[in-house]
PDB file of C-alpha atoms in Angstrom:
ATOM      1  CA  MET A   1     107.707  95.835  81.457  1.00 45.00           C
ATOM      2  CA  ILE A   2     107.628  92.052  81.679  1.00 52.00           C
ATOM      3  CA  ALA A   3     105.514  90.466  84.412  1.00 56.00           C
ATOM      4  CA  PRO A   4     107.432  88.588  87.113  1.00 57.00           C
ATOM      5  CA  ILE A   5     108.341  84.973  86.510  1.00 57.00           C
ATOM      6  CA  PRO A   6     108.827  82.464  89.330  1.00 61.00           C
ATOM      7  CA  SER A   7     112.357  82.249  90.654  1.00 63.00           C
ATOM      8  CA  PRO A   8     113.722  78.719  90.286  1.00 64.00           C
ATOM      9  CA  ILE A   9     116.860  79.609  92.240  1.00 70.00           C
ATOM     10  CA  TRP A  10     115.828  80.843  95.649  1.00 79.00           C
ATOM     11  CA  GLN A  11     112.688  80.821  97.775  1.00 85.00           C
ATOM     12  CA  PRO A  12     111.772  83.178 100.655  1.00 90.00           C
ATOM     13  CA  ALA A  13     111.025  81.433 103.945  1.00 91.00           C
ATOM     14  CA  ALA A  14     107.255  80.982 104.247  1.00 91.00           C
ATOM     15  CA  ALA A  15     107.462  81.448 108.032  1.00 92.00           C
ATOM     16  CA  ARG A  16     108.671  85.028 107.521  1.00 95.00           C
ATOM     17  CA  VAL A  17     106.061  86.204 104.981  1.00 96.00           C
ATOM     18  CA  ILE A  18     103.330  88.635 106.038  1.00 95.00           C
ATOM     19  CA  PRO A  19     100.265  88.956 103.798  1.00 95.00           C
ATOM     20  CA  ILE A  20      99.140  92.567 103.465  1.00 91.00           C
ATOM     21  CA  SER A  21      95.345  92.648 103.551  1.00 84.00           C
ATOM     22  CA  ALA A  22      93.120  95.012 101.641  1.00 75.00           C
ATOM     23  CA  PRO A  23      91.020  97.377 103.788  1.00 68.00           C
ATOM     24  CA  ALA A  24      87.818  95.713 104.958  1.00 65.00           C
ATOM     25  CA  ASN A  25      85.437  98.514 104.006  1.00 63.00           C
ATOM     26  CA  LEU A  26      86.490 101.570 102.058  1.00 58.00           C
ATOM     27  CA  ARG A  27      83.239 103.434 102.851  1.00 61.00           C
ATOM     28  CA  THR A  28      83.963 103.598 106.572  1.00 59.00           C
ATOM     29  CA  ARG A  29      87.694 104.045 106.211  1.00 59.00           C
ATOM     30  CA  GLY A  30      88.738 107.124 108.112  1.00 60.00           C
ATOM     31  CA  LEU A  31      85.672 107.036 110.342  1.00 60.00           C
ATOM     32  CA  VAL A  32      87.012 104.177 112.419  1.00 58.00           C
ATOM     33  CA  PRO A  33      90.671 104.269 113.434  1.00 59.00           C
ATOM     34  CA  GLU A  34      92.730 101.505 111.874  1.00 62.00           C
ATOM     35  CA  ILE A  35      95.483 100.433 114.215  1.00 63.00           C
ATOM     36  CA  VAL A  36      97.350  97.641 112.528  1.00 72.00           C
ATOM     37  CA  THR A  37     100.816  96.790 113.727  1.00 85.00           C
ATOM     38  CA  LEU A  38     102.601  94.186 111.675  1.00 94.00           C
ATOM     39  CA  SER A  39     105.595  92.288 112.958  1.00 96.00           C
ATOM     40  CA  TRP A  40     107.858  89.614 111.588  1.00 96.00           C
ATOM     41  CA  ALA A  41     109.039  86.641 113.653  1.00 95.00           C
ATOM     42  CA  PRO A  42     111.911  87.627 115.975  1.00 96.00           C
ATOM     43  CA  LYS A  43     115.531  87.023 115.010  1.00 96.00           C
ATOM     44  CA  SER A  44     118.825  87.053 116.861  1.00 95.00           C
ATOM     45  CA  SER A  45     121.557  89.568 116.101  1.00 95.00           C
ATOM     46  CA  ALA A  46     123.731  86.812 114.627  1.00 93.00           C
ATOM     47  CA  ASP A  47     121.097  85.822 112.027  1.00 93.00           C
ATOM     48  CA  ASN A  48     120.847  87.067 108.465  1.00 94.00           C
ATOM     49  CA  PHE A  49     117.293  86.288 107.368  1.00 95.00           C
ATOM     50  CA  ASP A  50     114.890  87.092 104.562  1.00 96.00           C
ATOM     51  CA  PHE A  51     111.608  88.748 105.520  1.00 97.00           C
ATOM     52  CA  SER A  52     108.847  89.285 102.956  1.00 97.00           C
ATOM     53  CA  LEU A  53     105.565  91.065 102.326  1.00 97.00           C
ATOM     54  CA  ASP A  54     102.875  89.474 100.158  1.00 96.00           C
ATOM     55  CA  LEU A  55     100.798  92.148  98.416  1.00 95.00           C
ATOM     56  CA  SER A  56      98.799  89.734  96.225  1.00 93.00           C
ATOM     57  CA  GLU A  57      95.495  90.545  97.981  1.00 92.00           C
ATOM     58  CA  ILE A  58      95.912  94.290  97.489  1.00 91.00           C
ATOM     59  CA  LEU A  59      96.875  93.828  93.838  1.00 92.00           C
ATOM     60  CA  SER A  60      94.213  91.170  93.150  1.00 90.00           C
ATOM     61  CA  CYS A  61      92.142  91.827  90.019  1.00 89.00           C
ATOM     62  CA  THR A  62      94.301  94.792  88.961  1.00 90.00           C
ATOM     63  CA  ALA A  63      96.682  93.072  86.504  1.00 91.00           C
ATOM     64  CA  ASP A  64      99.376  94.938  88.465  1.00 93.00           C
ATOM     65  CA  TYR A  65     102.507  93.536  90.048  1.00 92.00           C
ATOM     66  CA  ILE A  66     105.518  94.606  92.083  1.00 95.00           C
ATOM     67  CA  ALA A  67     108.142  96.442  90.038  1.00 94.00           C
ATOM     68  CA  SER A  68     110.440  97.830  92.753  1.00 95.00           C
ATOM     69  CA  VAL A  69     111.184  97.462  96.447  1.00 97.00           C
ATOM     70  CA  THR A  70     113.143  99.678  98.807  1.00 97.00           C
ATOM     71  CA  ALA A  71     113.590  99.295 102.540  1.00 98.00           C
ATOM     72  CA  ARG A  72     115.287 101.041 105.421  1.00 97.00           C
ATOM     73  CA  VAL A  73     115.485 100.628 109.169  1.00 97.00           C
ATOM     74  CA  THR A  74     113.914 103.796 110.560  1.00 96.00           C
ATOM     75  CA  THR A  75     115.080 103.074 114.110  1.00 93.00           C
ATOM     76  CA  ALA A  76     118.786 102.700 113.196  1.00 91.00           C
ATOM     77  CA  THR A  77     121.090 104.695 115.469  1.00 88.00           C
ATOM     78  CA  GLY A  78     124.342 104.449 113.514  1.00 88.00           C
ATOM     79  CA  SER A  79     125.964 101.820 115.736  1.00 87.00           C
ATOM     80  CA  GLY A  80     127.873  98.890 114.265  1.00 85.00           C
ATOM     81  CA  SER A  81     125.299  96.425 115.554  1.00 88.00           C
ATOM     82  CA  ASP A  82     122.216  98.190 114.149  1.00 94.00           C
ATOM     83  CA  LEU A  83     119.734  96.133 112.187  1.00 96.00           C
ATOM     84  CA  VAL A  84     120.663  96.654 108.527  1.00 96.00           C
ATOM     85  CA  VAL A  85     119.072  95.983 105.152  1.00 97.00           C
ATOM     86  CA  LEU A  86     121.574  93.828 103.275  1.00 96.00           C
ATOM     87  CA  TRP A  87     119.560  93.634 100.037  1.00 96.00           C
ATOM     88  CA  VAL A  88     116.013  93.899  98.704  1.00 97.00           C
ATOM     89  CA  SER A  89     114.475  91.987  95.845  1.00 95.00           C
ATOM     90  CA  ILE A  90     111.256  90.753  94.284  1.00 94.00           C
ATOM     91  CA  VAL A  91     111.010  86.986  94.623  1.00 91.00           C
ATOM     92  CA  ASN A  92     108.016  85.059  93.294  1.00 89.00           C
ATOM     93  CA  GLY A  93     105.847  88.169  93.552  1.00 91.00           C
ATOM     94  CA  LEU A  94     106.896  88.961  97.130  1.00 95.00           C
ATOM     95  CA  ALA A  95     108.672  92.091  98.341  1.00 97.00           C
ATOM     96  CA  CYS A  96     111.687  90.483 100.003  1.00 97.00           C
ATOM     97  CA  VAL A  97     114.080  92.204 102.438  1.00 98.00           C
ATOM     98  CA  PHE A  98     117.250  90.527 103.727  1.00 96.00           C
ATOM     99  CA  LEU A  99     118.151  91.776 107.208  1.00 97.00           C
ATOM    100  CA  GLY A 100     121.170  91.242 109.417  1.00 96.00           C
ATOM    101  CA  SER A 101     122.512  92.210 112.832  1.00 96.00           C
ATOM    102  CA  GLY A 102     120.414  94.204 115.338  1.00 95.00           C
ATOM    103  CA  LEU A 103     120.848  95.235 118.948  1.00 95.00           C
ATOM    104  CA  PRO A 104     119.632  92.374 121.216  1.00 95.00           C
ATOM    105  CA  GLY A 105     116.555  93.106 123.308  1.00 95.00           C
ATOM    106  CA  THR A 106     115.230  95.834 121.002  1.00 95.00           C
ATOM    107  CA  THR A 107     112.343  96.127 118.583  1.00 96.00           C
ATOM    108  CA  GLN A 108     113.242  97.753 115.290  1.00 97.00           C
ATOM    109  CA  THR A 109     111.031  99.332 112.626  1.00 97.00           C
ATOM    110  CA  VAL A 110     111.591  98.492 108.959  1.00 97.00           C
ATOM    111  CA  ARG A 111     109.869 100.698 106.370  1.00 97.00           C
ATOM    112  CA  VAL A 112     109.265  98.858 103.103  1.00 97.00           C
ATOM    113  CA  VAL A 113     108.151 100.838 100.051  1.00 97.00           C
ATOM    114  CA  VAL A 114     106.835  98.892  97.079  1.00 97.00           C
ATOM    115  CA  GLY A 115     106.311 100.402  93.633  1.00 97.00           C
ATOM    116  CA  THR A 116     104.105  98.633  91.116  1.00 95.00           C
ATOM    117  CA  GLN A 117     104.245  98.446  87.355  1.00 95.00           C
ATOM    118  CA  GLN A 118     101.087 100.607  87.112  1.00 95.00           C
ATOM    119  CA  GLY A 119     102.457 103.323  89.414  1.00 96.00           C
ATOM    120  CA  ARG A 120     100.977 102.373  92.775  1.00 94.00           C
ATOM    121  CA  VAL A 121     103.184 103.071  95.809  1.00 95.00           C
ATOM    122  CA  ILE A 122     102.526 100.988  98.900  1.00 94.00           C
ATOM    123  CA  ALA A 123     104.472 101.808 102.069  1.00 94.00           C
ATOM    124  CA  GLN A 124     104.364  99.536 105.079  1.00 94.00           C
ATOM    125  CA  GLU A 125     106.164  99.664 108.411  1.00 95.00           C
ATOM    126  CA  VAL A 126     106.895  96.336 110.062  1.00 97.00           C
ATOM    127  CA  LEU A 127     108.316  95.696 113.518  1.00 97.00           C
ATOM    128  CA  LEU A 128     111.112  93.197 114.084  1.00 97.00           C
ATOM    129  CA  SER A 129     112.216  92.117 117.553  1.00 97.00           C
ATOM    130  CA  ILE A 130     115.849  91.226 118.075  1.00 97.00           C
ATOM    131  CA  ASN A 131     115.924  88.539 120.748  1.00 95.00           C
ATOM    132  CA  SER A 132     118.630  88.209 123.387  1.00 91.00           C
ATOM    133  CA  TYR A 133     119.820  84.717 122.379  1.00 87.00           C
ATOM    134  CA  SER A 134     123.132  86.063 121.082  1.00 87.00           C
ATOM    135  CA  GLN A 135     125.359  89.052 121.645  1.00 93.00           C
ATOM    136  CA  ALA A 136     125.296  92.040 119.299  1.00 93.00           C
ATOM    137  CA  THR A 137     127.082  91.146 116.089  1.00 92.00           C
ATOM    138  CA  SER A 138     127.987  92.891 112.867  1.00 90.00           C
ATOM    139  CA  PRO A 139     125.991  91.737 109.852  1.00 90.00           C
ATOM    140  CA  GLN A 140     127.445  88.864 107.869  1.00 89.00           C
ATOM    141  CA  PRO A 141     128.672  90.043 104.454  1.00 91.00           C
ATOM    142  CA  VAL A 142     126.608  89.403 101.340  1.00 92.00           C
ATOM    143  CA  PRO A 143     127.871  89.300  97.741  1.00 92.00           C
ATOM    144  CA  THR A 144     128.311  92.753  96.195  1.00 93.00           C
ATOM    145  CA  LEU A 145     129.272  94.266  92.878  1.00 94.00           C
ATOM    146  CA  PRO A 146     132.604  96.131  92.690  1.00 93.00           C
ATOM    147  CA  ASP A 147     130.780  99.418  93.474  1.00 94.00           C
ATOM    148  CA  GLY A 148     129.274  97.923  96.659  1.00 93.00           C
ATOM    149  CA  THR A 149     125.772  97.281  95.256  1.00 93.00           C
ATOM    150  CA  PRO A 150     124.383  94.183  97.011  1.00 94.00           C
ATOM    151  CA  VAL A 151     123.577  91.184  94.836  1.00 92.00           C
ATOM    152  CA  PRO A 152     120.387  89.303  95.793  1.00 93.00           C
ATOM    153  CA  PRO A 153     120.406  85.525  95.257  1.00 90.00           C
ATOM    154  CA  ASN A 154     117.982  85.769  92.334  1.00 90.00           C
ATOM    155  CA  ALA A 155     120.227  88.117  90.316  1.00 90.00           C
ATOM    156  CA  ILE A 156     120.971  86.953  86.781  1.00 90.00           C
ATOM    157  CA  ARG A 157     124.477  85.528  86.599  1.00 88.00           C
ATOM    158  CA  LEU A 158     126.152  85.263  83.198  1.00 90.00           C
ATOM    159  CA  PRO A 159     128.169  82.177  82.154  1.00 91.00           C
ATOM    160  CA  ASP A 160     131.430  83.966  83.045  1.00 92.00           C
ATOM    161  CA  GLY A 161     130.159  84.461  86.609  1.00 87.00           C
ATOM    162  CA  SER A 162     129.496  88.192  86.288  1.00 91.00           C
ATOM    163  CA  ILE A 163     126.145  89.717  87.253  1.00 92.00           C
ATOM    164  CA  LEU A 164     123.940  91.227  84.547  1.00 93.00           C
ATOM    165  CA  THR A 165     123.137  94.868  85.422  1.00 94.00           C
ATOM    166  CA  ASP A 166     121.017  97.665  83.982  1.00 93.00           C
ATOM    167  CA  ASP A 167     122.260 101.123  82.941  1.00 94.00           C
ATOM    168  CA  ASN A 168     122.110 102.272  86.588  1.00 92.00           C
ATOM    169  CA  GLY A 169     124.305  99.403  87.783  1.00 93.00           C
ATOM    170  CA  GLN A 170     121.438  97.519  89.470  1.00 92.00           C
ATOM    171  CA  PRO A 171     121.370  93.726  89.024  1.00 93.00           C
ATOM    172  CA  TYR A 172     118.679  92.236  86.817  1.00 91.00           C
ATOM    173  CA  ILE A 173     116.732  89.672  88.795  1.00 90.00           C
ATOM    174  CA  ILE A 174     114.551  86.644  88.202  1.00 85.00           C
ATOM    175  CA  ALA A 175     111.534  87.952  90.082  1.00 76.00           C
TER     176      ALA A 175
END
């Protein structure tokens, strides 16, 4: 697998990046309860925004890097205005999740699972408050492949405008 290269096309918003810290002391881990609640900056239902996790501290000195990202909203109820994951990608070494919609006045939980090239699996739940500045809206559409697979902005586009995909139909990305 090739290590990620910087994306010249698209940049995640720095204001919506959360660094994931390594545990302070592994010897006492488990003896002292660790209550860490992470949360991204609030958004309105009408906004489609990128939210990212920076795992560089956890992966420091390992020669490892992010190879895959999945995300889901664990608090989704099935309504048309639920917070939804529109796409996930790896951008400049960050696990990036693009979220839209959300019921105003609620706090939603997004579970992000990151797989690394060396086989590590890092799961993190992050809270996201949906403010009451706008009414509940449906998510704005994002580009998709004919089969409905979302296309992140750092997908590789061929000269004819088509998106380069792997054998499973997933877009290749500039990570």
